[in-house]
Coordinates of C-alpha atoms and ligand atoms in Angstrom, one line a residue:
M869 CA 23.1 -3.2 24.2
R870 CA 21.8 -2.3 27.6
G871 CA 20.0 0.4 29.5
G872 CA 18.0 2.0 26.7
T873 CA 14.3 2.7 26.2
V874 CA 13.7 0.5 23.1
V875 CA 10.9 1.4 20.6
T876 CA 9.4 -1.8 19.3
P877 CA 6.1 -2.1 17.3
R878 CA 4.5 -3.0 20.6
G879 CA 5.6 0.2 22.4
A880 CA 8.6 1.8 24.2
R881 CA 10.1 -0.6 26.8
A882 CA 13.1 -1.0 29.0
L883 CA 14.8 -3.7 27.1
D884 CA 18.3 -5.1 26.6
I885 CA 19.2 -6.4 23.2
A886 CA 21.5 -9.1 22.0
I887 CA 22.9 -9.0 18.5
A888 CA 24.8 -11.7 16.6
A889 CA 25.8 -12.0 13.0
G890 CA 24.2 -8.7 12.2
R891 CA 20.7 -9.7 13.5
F892 CA 18.7 -9.2 16.7
T893 CA 18.8 -12.4 18.6
V894 CA 17.3 -11.6 22.0
L895 CA 15.1 -8.8 23.3
S896 CA 15.0 -9.1 27.1
P897 CA 13.6 -7.2 30.0
R898 CA 16.3 -4.9 31.4
G899 CA 19.0 -6.6 33.5
R900 CA 18.5 -10.2 32.5
L901 CA 21.0 -10.6 29.6
G902 CA 24.3 -12.4 30.4
A903 CA 27.7 -10.9 29.6
A904 CA 28.3 -9.9 26.0
G905 CA 30.7 -12.0 23.9
H906 CA 32.1 -8.9 22.2
D907 CA 31.3 -5.3 22.3
E908 CA 28.7 -3.7 24.5
I909 CA 26.8 -0.5 23.9
D910 CA 25.6 1.4 26.9
A911 CA 22.3 3.1 26.0
T912 CA 21.4 4.3 29.5
G913 CA 19.2 7.3 29.4
L914 CA 18.8 7.1 25.6
H915 CA 16.0 6.1 23.2
V916 CA 16.8 3.2 20.9
L917 CA 14.8 3.4 17.6
P918 CA 14.5 1.1 14.7
G919 CA 17.1 2.1 12.1
I920 CA 15.8 5.1 10.1
I921 CA 15.1 4.4 6.4
D922 CA 15.1 7.5 4.3
P923 CA 13.1 6.5 1.2
H924 CA 13.9 9.6 -0.8
V925 CA 17.4 11.0 -1.4
H926 CA 19.2 12.3 -4.4
F927 CA 22.9 11.4 -4.1
R928 CA 23.8 12.8 -7.5
E929 CA 26.4 10.2 -8.6
P930 CA 26.9 9.6 -11.5
G931 CA 26.9 12.9 -13.3
F932 CA 26.7 15.6 -10.5
E933 CA 29.4 14.4 -8.2
Y934 CA 30.3 18.0 -7.4
E935 CA 27.0 18.3 -5.5
E936 CA 27.1 14.9 -3.7
D937 CA 28.4 11.4 -4.2
W938 CA 27.9 8.0 -2.5
L939 CA 30.6 8.6 0.0
S940 CA 29.6 12.0 1.1
G941 CA 25.9 11.3 0.9
T942 CA 25.9 8.2 3.0
R943 CA 28.4 9.8 5.5
A944 CA 25.8 12.6 6.0
A945 CA 23.1 9.9 6.3
V946 CA 24.7 8.0 9.1
M947 CA 25.6 11.2 10.9
G948 CA 21.9 11.9 10.9
G949 CA 21.0 8.4 12.2
V950 CA 19.9 7.0 8.9
T951 CA 20.7 3.3 8.3
T952 CA 19.2 2.8 4.9
V953 CA 18.7 5.2 2.0
L954 CA 16.6 4.7 -1.1
E955 CA 18.0 6.8 -4.0
M956 CA 16.3 8.6 -6.8
P957 CA 17.1 8.1 -10.5
N958 CA 17.6 11.7 -11.8
T959 CA 21.3 11.3 -12.1
D960 CA 23.2 11.6 -15.4
P961 CA 22.6 9.2 -17.0
P962 CA 19.3 8.6 -15.3
T963 CA 18.8 5.1 -13.7
A964 CA 16.7 3.8 -16.5
T965 CA 18.6 0.6 -17.6
A966 CA 19.9 -2.5 -15.9
E967 CA 23.4 -1.6 -17.0
R968 CA 23.2 1.9 -15.4
A969 CA 21.7 0.5 -12.2
R970 CA 24.5 -2.0 -11.9
A971 CA 27.0 0.8 -12.6
K972 CA 25.4 3.0 -9.9
L973 CA 25.6 0.2 -7.3
A974 CA 29.2 -0.3 -8.3
L975 CA 29.9 3.3 -7.4
A976 CA 28.3 2.8 -4.0
A977 CA 30.2 -0.5 -3.4
G978 CA 33.1 0.1 -1.1
R979 CA 32.1 3.7 -0.5
A980 CA 28.7 3.6 1.2
F981 CA 28.5 4.0 5.0
C982 CA 24.9 2.8 5.0
D983 CA 22.6 0.3 3.3
H984 CA 21.0 1.5 0.1
G985 CA 18.5 0.7 -2.6
L986 CA 17.8 2.3 -6.0
F987 CA 14.7 3.5 -7.7
A988 CA 14.4 2.8 -11.5
L989 CA 13.2 5.6 -13.7
L990 CA 10.2 4.6 -15.8
D991 CA 11.4 5.9 -19.1
P992 CA 9.3 5.4 -22.3
G993 CA 12.7 5.4 -24.1
H994 CA 13.6 2.2 -22.3
P995 CA 10.3 0.3 -22.0
D996 CA 11.9 -3.1 -21.6
E997 CA 14.5 -2.4 -19.0
L998 CA 12.4 -2.5 -15.9
R999 CA 12.1 -6.3 -16.1
P1000 CA 15.8 -7.0 -16.1
M1001 CA 16.4 -4.4 -13.4
V1002 CA 13.9 -6.2 -11.1
R1003 CA 15.0 -9.8 -12.1
Q1004 CA 18.6 -8.9 -11.3
G1005 CA 17.6 -7.4 -8.0
L1006 CA 19.0 -4.0 -8.8
V1007 CA 16.0 -1.8 -7.7
V1008 CA 13.5 -1.5 -4.9
G1009 CA 10.8 0.4 -6.8
A1010 CA 10.1 2.6 -9.8
K1011 CA 9.9 6.4 -10.1
V1012 CA 8.1 8.7 -12.4
F1013 CA 8.1 12.4 -12.8
L1014 CA 4.8 13.9 -14.0
G1015 CA 6.3 17.4 -14.4
P1016 CA 9.6 19.1 -14.9
T1017 CA 12.2 19.1 -12.2
T1018 CA 16.0 18.8 -11.7
G1019 CA 17.8 16.9 -14.4
D1020 CA 17.0 16.1 -18.0
I1021 CA 14.3 13.6 -17.1
P1022 CA 11.4 12.6 -19.4
T1023 CA 8.0 13.4 -17.9
L1024 CA 5.1 11.0 -18.5
D1025 CA 1.8 11.7 -20.2
D1026 CA -1.2 9.6 -19.2
A1027 CA -0.4 6.9 -21.8
G1028 CA 3.2 6.6 -20.6
L1029 CA 2.0 6.5 -17.0
L1030 CA -0.5 3.7 -17.7
A1031 CA 2.1 1.6 -19.6
G1032 CA 4.8 2.2 -16.9
L1033 CA 2.5 1.4 -14.0
A1034 CA 1.2 -1.8 -15.7
T1035 CA 4.8 -3.0 -16.1
A1036 CA 5.9 -2.1 -12.6
A1037 CA 2.8 -3.7 -11.0
G1038 CA 3.4 -6.9 -12.9
L1039 CA 6.9 -7.1 -11.4
G1040 CA 5.6 -6.6 -7.8
L1041 CA 7.0 -3.1 -7.7
R1042 CA 5.6 0.1 -6.1
T1043 CA 6.0 3.2 -8.2
C1044 CA 6.9 6.5 -6.6
V1045 CA 5.4 9.6 -8.3
H1046 CA 6.6 13.2 -8.3
A1047 CA 3.0 14.2 -8.6
E1048 CA 3.0 17.7 -10.0
D1049 CA 1.2 18.0 -13.4
G1050 CA 3.6 19.0 -16.1
P1051 CA 1.3 20.9 -18.5
T1052 CA -0.1 23.0 -15.5
I1053 CA 3.4 24.0 -14.5
E1054 CA 4.7 24.8 -18.0
T1055 CA 1.7 27.0 -18.7
G1056 CA 2.0 28.8 -15.4
E1057 CA 5.7 29.4 -15.9
R1058 CA 5.2 30.8 -19.4
L1059 CA 2.5 33.2 -18.2
L1060 CA 4.4 34.4 -15.1
K1061 CA 7.7 34.9 -17.1
A1062 CA 5.8 36.9 -19.7
A1063 CA 4.4 39.0 -16.9
G1064 CA 8.0 39.8 -15.8
R1065 CA 7.8 37.9 -12.5
R1066 CA 11.2 36.8 -11.0
D1067 CA 10.4 36.3 -7.2
L1068 CA 10.1 33.2 -5.1
A1069 CA 6.4 33.6 -4.9
A1070 CA 6.2 33.3 -8.7
H1071 CA 7.7 29.8 -8.3
L1072 CA 4.9 28.9 -5.9
E1073 CA 2.3 30.4 -8.3
A1074 CA 3.6 28.4 -11.2
R1075 CA 3.2 25.2 -9.1
P1076 CA -0.2 25.7 -7.3
S1077 CA -1.6 23.0 -5.1
G1078 CA -3.9 22.3 -8.1
A1079 CA -0.9 21.0 -10.0
E1080 CA -0.3 18.5 -7.2
T1081 CA -3.9 17.5 -6.9
L1082 CA -4.1 16.9 -10.6
G1083 CA -0.8 14.9 -10.5
I1084 CA -2.2 12.7 -7.7
E1085 CA -5.6 12.3 -9.5
R1086 CA -3.8 11.2 -12.8
T1087 CA -1.8 8.8 -10.7
A1088 CA -4.9 7.4 -9.0
A1089 CA -6.7 6.9 -12.3
A1090 CA -3.8 5.0 -13.8
A1091 CA -3.3 3.0 -10.6
A1092 CA -7.0 2.0 -10.6
A1093 CA -6.8 0.9 -14.2
T1094 CA -3.6 -1.1 -13.8
G1095 CA -3.9 -2.3 -10.2
A1096 CA -0.5 -0.8 -9.5
P1097 CA 0.6 0.1 -6.0
V1098 CA 1.8 3.7 -6.0
H1099 CA 3.6 6.1 -3.7
V1100 CA 3.1 9.8 -3.7
C1101 CA 6.4 11.5 -2.9
H1102 CA 6.5 14.7 -0.8
V1103 CA 2.8 15.6 -0.3
S1104 CA 2.9 19.4 0.1
S1105 CA -0.7 20.6 0.4
T1106 CA -3.9 19.8 2.2
D1107 CA -5.6 19.6 -1.3
G1108 CA -3.1 17.0 -2.3
L1109 CA -3.7 15.1 0.9
A1110 CA -7.4 15.1 0.2
A1111 CA -6.7 13.6 -3.3
V1112 CA -4.7 10.8 -1.6
E1113 CA -7.6 10.0 0.6
R1114 CA -10.0 10.0 -2.3
A1115 CA -7.8 7.6 -4.2
R1116 CA -7.6 5.2 -1.2
A1117 CA -11.4 5.4 -0.8
G1118 CA -11.6 4.2 -4.4
G1119 CA -9.5 1.1 -3.7
V1120 CA -6.1 2.3 -4.9
D1121 CA -3.0 1.1 -2.9
M1122 CA -1.4 4.6 -2.5
T1123 CA 1.2 5.3 0.2
A1124 CA 2.3 8.9 0.9
E1125 CA 5.3 10.6 2.2
L1126 CA 5.9 13.9 4.0
A1127 CA 9.2 15.8 3.6
A1128 CA 10.4 17.7 6.7
H1129 CA 10.3 21.1 4.8
H1130 CA 6.6 20.6 3.9
A1131 CA 5.8 19.6 7.5
F1132 CA 7.6 22.5 9.2
L1133 CA 8.2 25.4 6.8
S1134 CA 6.1 27.8 4.8
M1135 CA 6.8 30.6 2.5
S1136 CA 6.6 33.1 5.3
D1137 CA 9.6 31.5 7.0
M1138 CA 11.8 32.4 4.1
P1139 CA 13.8 35.7 4.6
A1140 CA 13.3 38.4 2.0
D1141 CA 17.0 38.4 1.2
G1142 CA 17.8 34.7 1.3
W1143 CA 14.7 33.3 -0.3
A1144 CA 16.5 31.3 -3.0
I1145 CA 17.3 28.5 -0.5
G1146 CA 13.6 28.0 -0.1
K1147 CA 13.0 27.0 -3.7
V1148 CA 12.0 23.4 -3.9
N1149 CA 9.6 21.2 -6.0
P1150 CA 6.9 21.0 -4.9
P1151 CA 7.1 24.4 -3.4
L1152 CA 6.8 25.6 0.2
R1153 CA 3.2 26.8 0.6
D1154 CA 1.4 29.2 3.0
A1155 CA 1.4 28.6 6.7
S1156 CA -2.0 26.8 6.7
H1157 CA -0.6 23.6 5.2
P1158 CA 2.3 22.4 7.5
P1159 CA 0.3 21.8 10.7
Q1160 CA -2.4 19.9 8.9
L1161 CA 0.1 17.7 7.1
L1162 CA 2.0 17.0 10.3
G1163 CA -1.4 16.1 11.9
A1164 CA -2.1 13.7 9.1
L1165 CA 1.3 12.1 9.7
A1166 CA 0.6 11.8 13.4
R1167 CA -2.8 10.1 12.7
G1168 CA -1.2 7.7 10.2
I1169 CA -2.9 9.1 7.1
I1170 CA 0.5 10.1 5.7
D1171 CA 2.5 6.9 6.0
M1172 CA 6.1 7.9 6.2
V1173 CA 8.6 10.7 6.2
A1174 CA 11.5 11.4 3.9
S1175 CA 14.2 14.1 3.6
D1176 CA 14.1 14.5 -0.2
H1177 CA 17.8 15.3 0.2
A1178 CA 18.5 17.3 -2.9
P1179 CA 21.8 19.2 -2.5
H1180 CA 23.0 22.0 -4.9
L1181 CA 26.2 24.0 -4.7
P1182 CA 25.8 27.6 -3.4
A1183 CA 26.4 29.0 -6.9
A1184 CA 23.4 27.1 -8.2
S1185 CA 21.2 28.8 -5.6
R1186 CA 22.2 32.3 -6.8
G1187 CA 20.8 33.8 -9.9
P1188 CA 19.2 36.9 -11.4
D1189 CA 15.7 35.4 -10.9
I1190 CA 13.9 32.5 -9.3
W1191 CA 13.6 30.7 -12.6
S1192 CA 17.4 30.2 -13.0
V1193 CA 18.0 29.0 -9.4
A1194 CA 18.2 25.3 -8.5
A1195 CA 15.4 23.6 -6.6
G1196 CA 16.1 21.6 -3.5
F1197 CA 18.6 21.5 -0.6
A1198 CA 20.3 19.1 1.8
G1199 CA 18.2 17.2 4.3
V1200 CA 19.3 13.6 4.9
E1201 CA 21.3 14.5 8.1
L1202 CA 18.5 16.7 9.5
C1203 CA 15.2 14.9 8.8
A1204 CA 15.2 12.7 12.0
R1205 CA 16.3 15.6 14.2
I1206 CA 13.5 17.8 12.9
Y1207 CA 10.7 15.2 13.3
L1208 CA 12.1 14.2 16.7
T1209 CA 11.7 17.8 17.8
A1210 CA 8.0 17.4 17.0
V1211 CA 8.1 14.3 19.2
T1212 CA 9.6 16.3 22.1
D1213 CA 7.0 19.1 21.5
G1214 CA 4.2 16.5 21.8
R1215 CA 3.0 16.9 18.2
L1216 CA 4.1 13.4 17.1
S1217 CA 4.3 10.2 19.1
L1218 CA 7.5 8.2 19.3
H1219 CA 5.5 5.2 18.1
R1220 CA 4.3 7.1 15.0
F1221 CA 7.9 8.4 14.5
A1222 CA 9.2 4.8 14.4
Q1223 CA 6.5 3.6 12.1
A1224 CA 7.0 6.6 9.7
T1225 CA 10.8 6.3 9.6
A1226 CA 11.2 2.5 9.6
E1227 CA 8.2 0.2 9.4
A1228 CA 6.2 2.1 6.7
P1229 CA 9.1 2.5 4.1
A1230 CA 10.2 -1.0 4.8
R1231 CA 6.8 -2.4 4.0
A1232 CA 6.1 -0.1 1.1
F1233 CA 9.3 -1.1 -0.8
G1234 CA 9.7 -4.7 0.1
L1235 CA 12.4 -4.5 2.8
W1236 CA 10.1 -5.8 5.5
P1237 CA 10.5 -7.9 7.7
L1238 CA 14.3 -8.0 7.4
K1239 CA 14.3 -4.2 8.0
G1240 CA 12.0 -1.7 9.6
H1241 CA 11.6 -2.9 13.2
I1242 CA 13.4 -4.1 16.3
A1243 CA 12.4 -7.7 16.4
V1244 CA 14.3 -11.0 16.7
G1245 CA 15.5 -12.1 13.3
A1246 CA 15.6 -8.6 11.7
D1247 CA 18.7 -6.8 10.7
A1248 CA 20.2 -5.1 13.7
D1249 CA 19.8 -1.5 12.5
L1250 CA 19.4 1.1 15.2
T1251 CA 19.2 4.8 15.6
I1252 CA 20.1 5.9 19.2
V1253 CA 19.0 9.3 20.3
D1254 CA 19.1 11.6 23.3
L1255 CA 15.7 13.3 23.4
S1256 CA 16.8 15.6 26.2
A1257 CA 19.7 17.2 24.2
R1258 CA 19.1 20.1 21.9
A1259 CA 21.3 22.0 19.4
P1260 CA 20.7 24.6 16.8
I1261 CA 20.8 23.5 13.1
S1262 CA 23.9 24.7 11.4
S1263 CA 24.9 23.9 7.8
S1264 CA 28.5 24.3 8.8
R1265 CA 28.2 21.2 11.0
L1266 CA 26.7 18.9 8.3
H1267 CA 28.7 16.3 6.4
G1268 CA 27.5 16.4 2.8
K1269 CA 29.1 18.4 0.0
A1270 CA 26.4 21.1 -0.3
T1271 CA 24.9 21.7 3.1
A1272 CA 22.8 24.8 2.8
T1273 CA 19.4 24.3 4.5
P1274 CA 16.3 26.5 5.0
F1275 CA 16.2 25.2 8.6
E1276 CA 19.5 27.1 9.4
G1277 CA 19.5 28.4 13.0
R1278 CA 16.5 26.5 14.2
E1279 CA 16.6 24.8 17.6
A1280 CA 16.2 21.0 17.3
V1281 CA 16.9 17.8 19.0
A1282 CA 20.7 17.2 18.9
P1283 CA 22.3 14.9 16.3
P1284 CA 21.8 11.2 17.0
I1285 CA 24.2 9.6 19.5
A1286 CA 24.8 6.4 17.4
T1287 CA 23.9 4.7 14.2
V1288 CA 24.1 0.9 14.2
I1289 CA 23.9 -1.0 10.9
R1290 CA 23.6 -4.8 10.8
G1291 CA 25.2 -4.9 14.3
R1292 CA 28.1 -2.6 13.6
V1293 CA 28.4 0.8 15.3
V1294 CA 28.9 3.0 12.2
M1295 CA 28.7 6.3 14.0
R1296 CA 29.0 7.2 17.7
D1297 CA 29.1 10.7 19.1
G1298 CA 29.8 12.2 15.7
E1299 CA 32.7 9.8 14.9
L1300 CA 32.7 7.4 12.0
L1301 CA 33.7 4.0 13.4
T1302 CA 32.9 1.6 10.6
G1303 CA 33.3 2.0 6.8
P1304 CA 33.2 3.4 4.2
G1305 CA 32.1 0.2 2.5
W1306 CA 30.1 -1.3 5.3
G1307 CA 26.9 -0.3 3.6
R1308 CA 25.4 -2.8 1.1
P1309 CA 22.5 -3.0 -1.3
V1310 CA 19.2 -4.1 0.3
A1311 CA 17.4 -7.2 -0.6
R1312 CA 13.8 -6.8 -1.8
S1313 CA 10.9 -9.1 -1.8
P1314 CA 7.7 -8.4 -3.9
I1315 CA 5.4 -6.2 -1.9
R1316 CA 1.9 -7.2 -0.7
R1317 CA -0.9 -4.9 -1.7
R1318 CA -2.2 -2.9 1.2
V1319 CA -5.8 -2.8 0.2
A1320 CA -8.0 -5.8 1.2
R1321 CA -10.0 -6.0 -2.0
P1322 CA -7.6 -5.8 -4.9
V1323 CA -8.8 -3.8 -7.8
R1324 CA -8.9 -5.7 -11.1
G1325 CA -6.1 -4.4 -13.2
W1326 CA -4.2 -4.7 -16.4
A1327 CA -1.0 -5.8 -14.7
R1328 CA 0.4 -9.0 -16.0
S1329 CA 1.8 -10.8 -13.1
D1330 CA 4.6 -13.4 -13.7
Ligands
DOR1178 O1 13.3 20.4 -5.5 C1 13.5 19.3 -6.0 N1 14.8 19.0 -6.2 N2 12.5 18.5 -6.4 C2 12.8 17.4 -7.1 O2 11.8 16.8 -7.5 C3 14.1 17.1 -7.6 C4 15.1 17.6 -6.6 C5 16.5 17.6 -7.2 O3 16.9 16.5 -7.6 O4 17.2 18.6 -7.1
ZN1179 ZN1 10.2 15.0 -6.3
ZN1180 ZN1 13.2 14.3 -4.8

């Protein structure tokens, strides 16, 4: 690959890259590489980024294939420049046993365009299943929901959270948390429904930032007691962010993620007549939060970005009131474009973009150093973009099954030019060139704790 501006952990440089057997073999100052043995990619005038890892997607299969499946979800992913997805367990059945994880990977085999990993649901109904899932290399991390959301998923009380985190930590696994406190939400919903509220704002009021703060604080307390590394999914409020910083100051290994909709949208962006598309958990908040969250990402306080791709069919987004409407929307194909737009606007450095979309998720979930950076020996995963091209976001041009997006109509950096996975050009100029079936499960190594002084914990390590 010649001619591009290549974003490595040391900075953006004019480099040519040689790839063999799916790995980077040479990074060389421009113009010094010999002739290619096989294919050559011309990246003149383009930026070459480490392959984007989206650590939070819901691909719905098995159980909700009408909303998305492994073929359509990974097709959308590679169209959006994503080379690896990490998939959430709230399918039907939820990914809570080794048998189900194996069955889910079998559904992806032969149909996935990009590499993929699964999260295991920490389910008190299946306390002994995490160990075989990890031993058999079926999952990259664990997931817990502290409050109600899409799917028939058990939510954990503090005892369940402590037990689950202790098990996960003993297995060298980071646990992702949907950190909205269940009892807070259930009480809020009951009171608002009794008061006859049916509007989008009522959804926000039922899920105040205090529910998020409490969820993060419960997580921090359980992580401190068990020594477990944890990951806060989709931080949505400045109060939640402050709770993350307090947990870290207390010695907890807590990574955090920012979804594009929480970084760039607020309630006031939602049209009065089309508000249902803006329903998501945790909710969009007032306009004071997004710039501060983006600033925290730019400074490295929030580690990584994610799409929280959560597609629902249009019918599910219509209903007589906000309570009966589905939460979530498509995002995997748009997340990179939206954050790259902040890069071109000068609000996020390209260096931080690469860290937040590749290095940070790779390190947090044990994919590093094989994935997450452009370096000799790593998987040759690349996202190639033209930062000078712009195009409006239009759901009709997206490639999933349910493509509605609250970003409809926004100007953004144009879709990526190419997606390269383990040396193969999977997408170029909007055409699929390799696959389906090229994507394969990622290999995970146990993660290293991020904090220098480990807290003493209950986790049995073996
Ligand atoms: O809005 C959401 N949708 N939040 C979640 O936590 C789950 C997701 C989904 O699966 O639909
Ligand atoms: Zn969530
Ligand atoms: Zn989610």
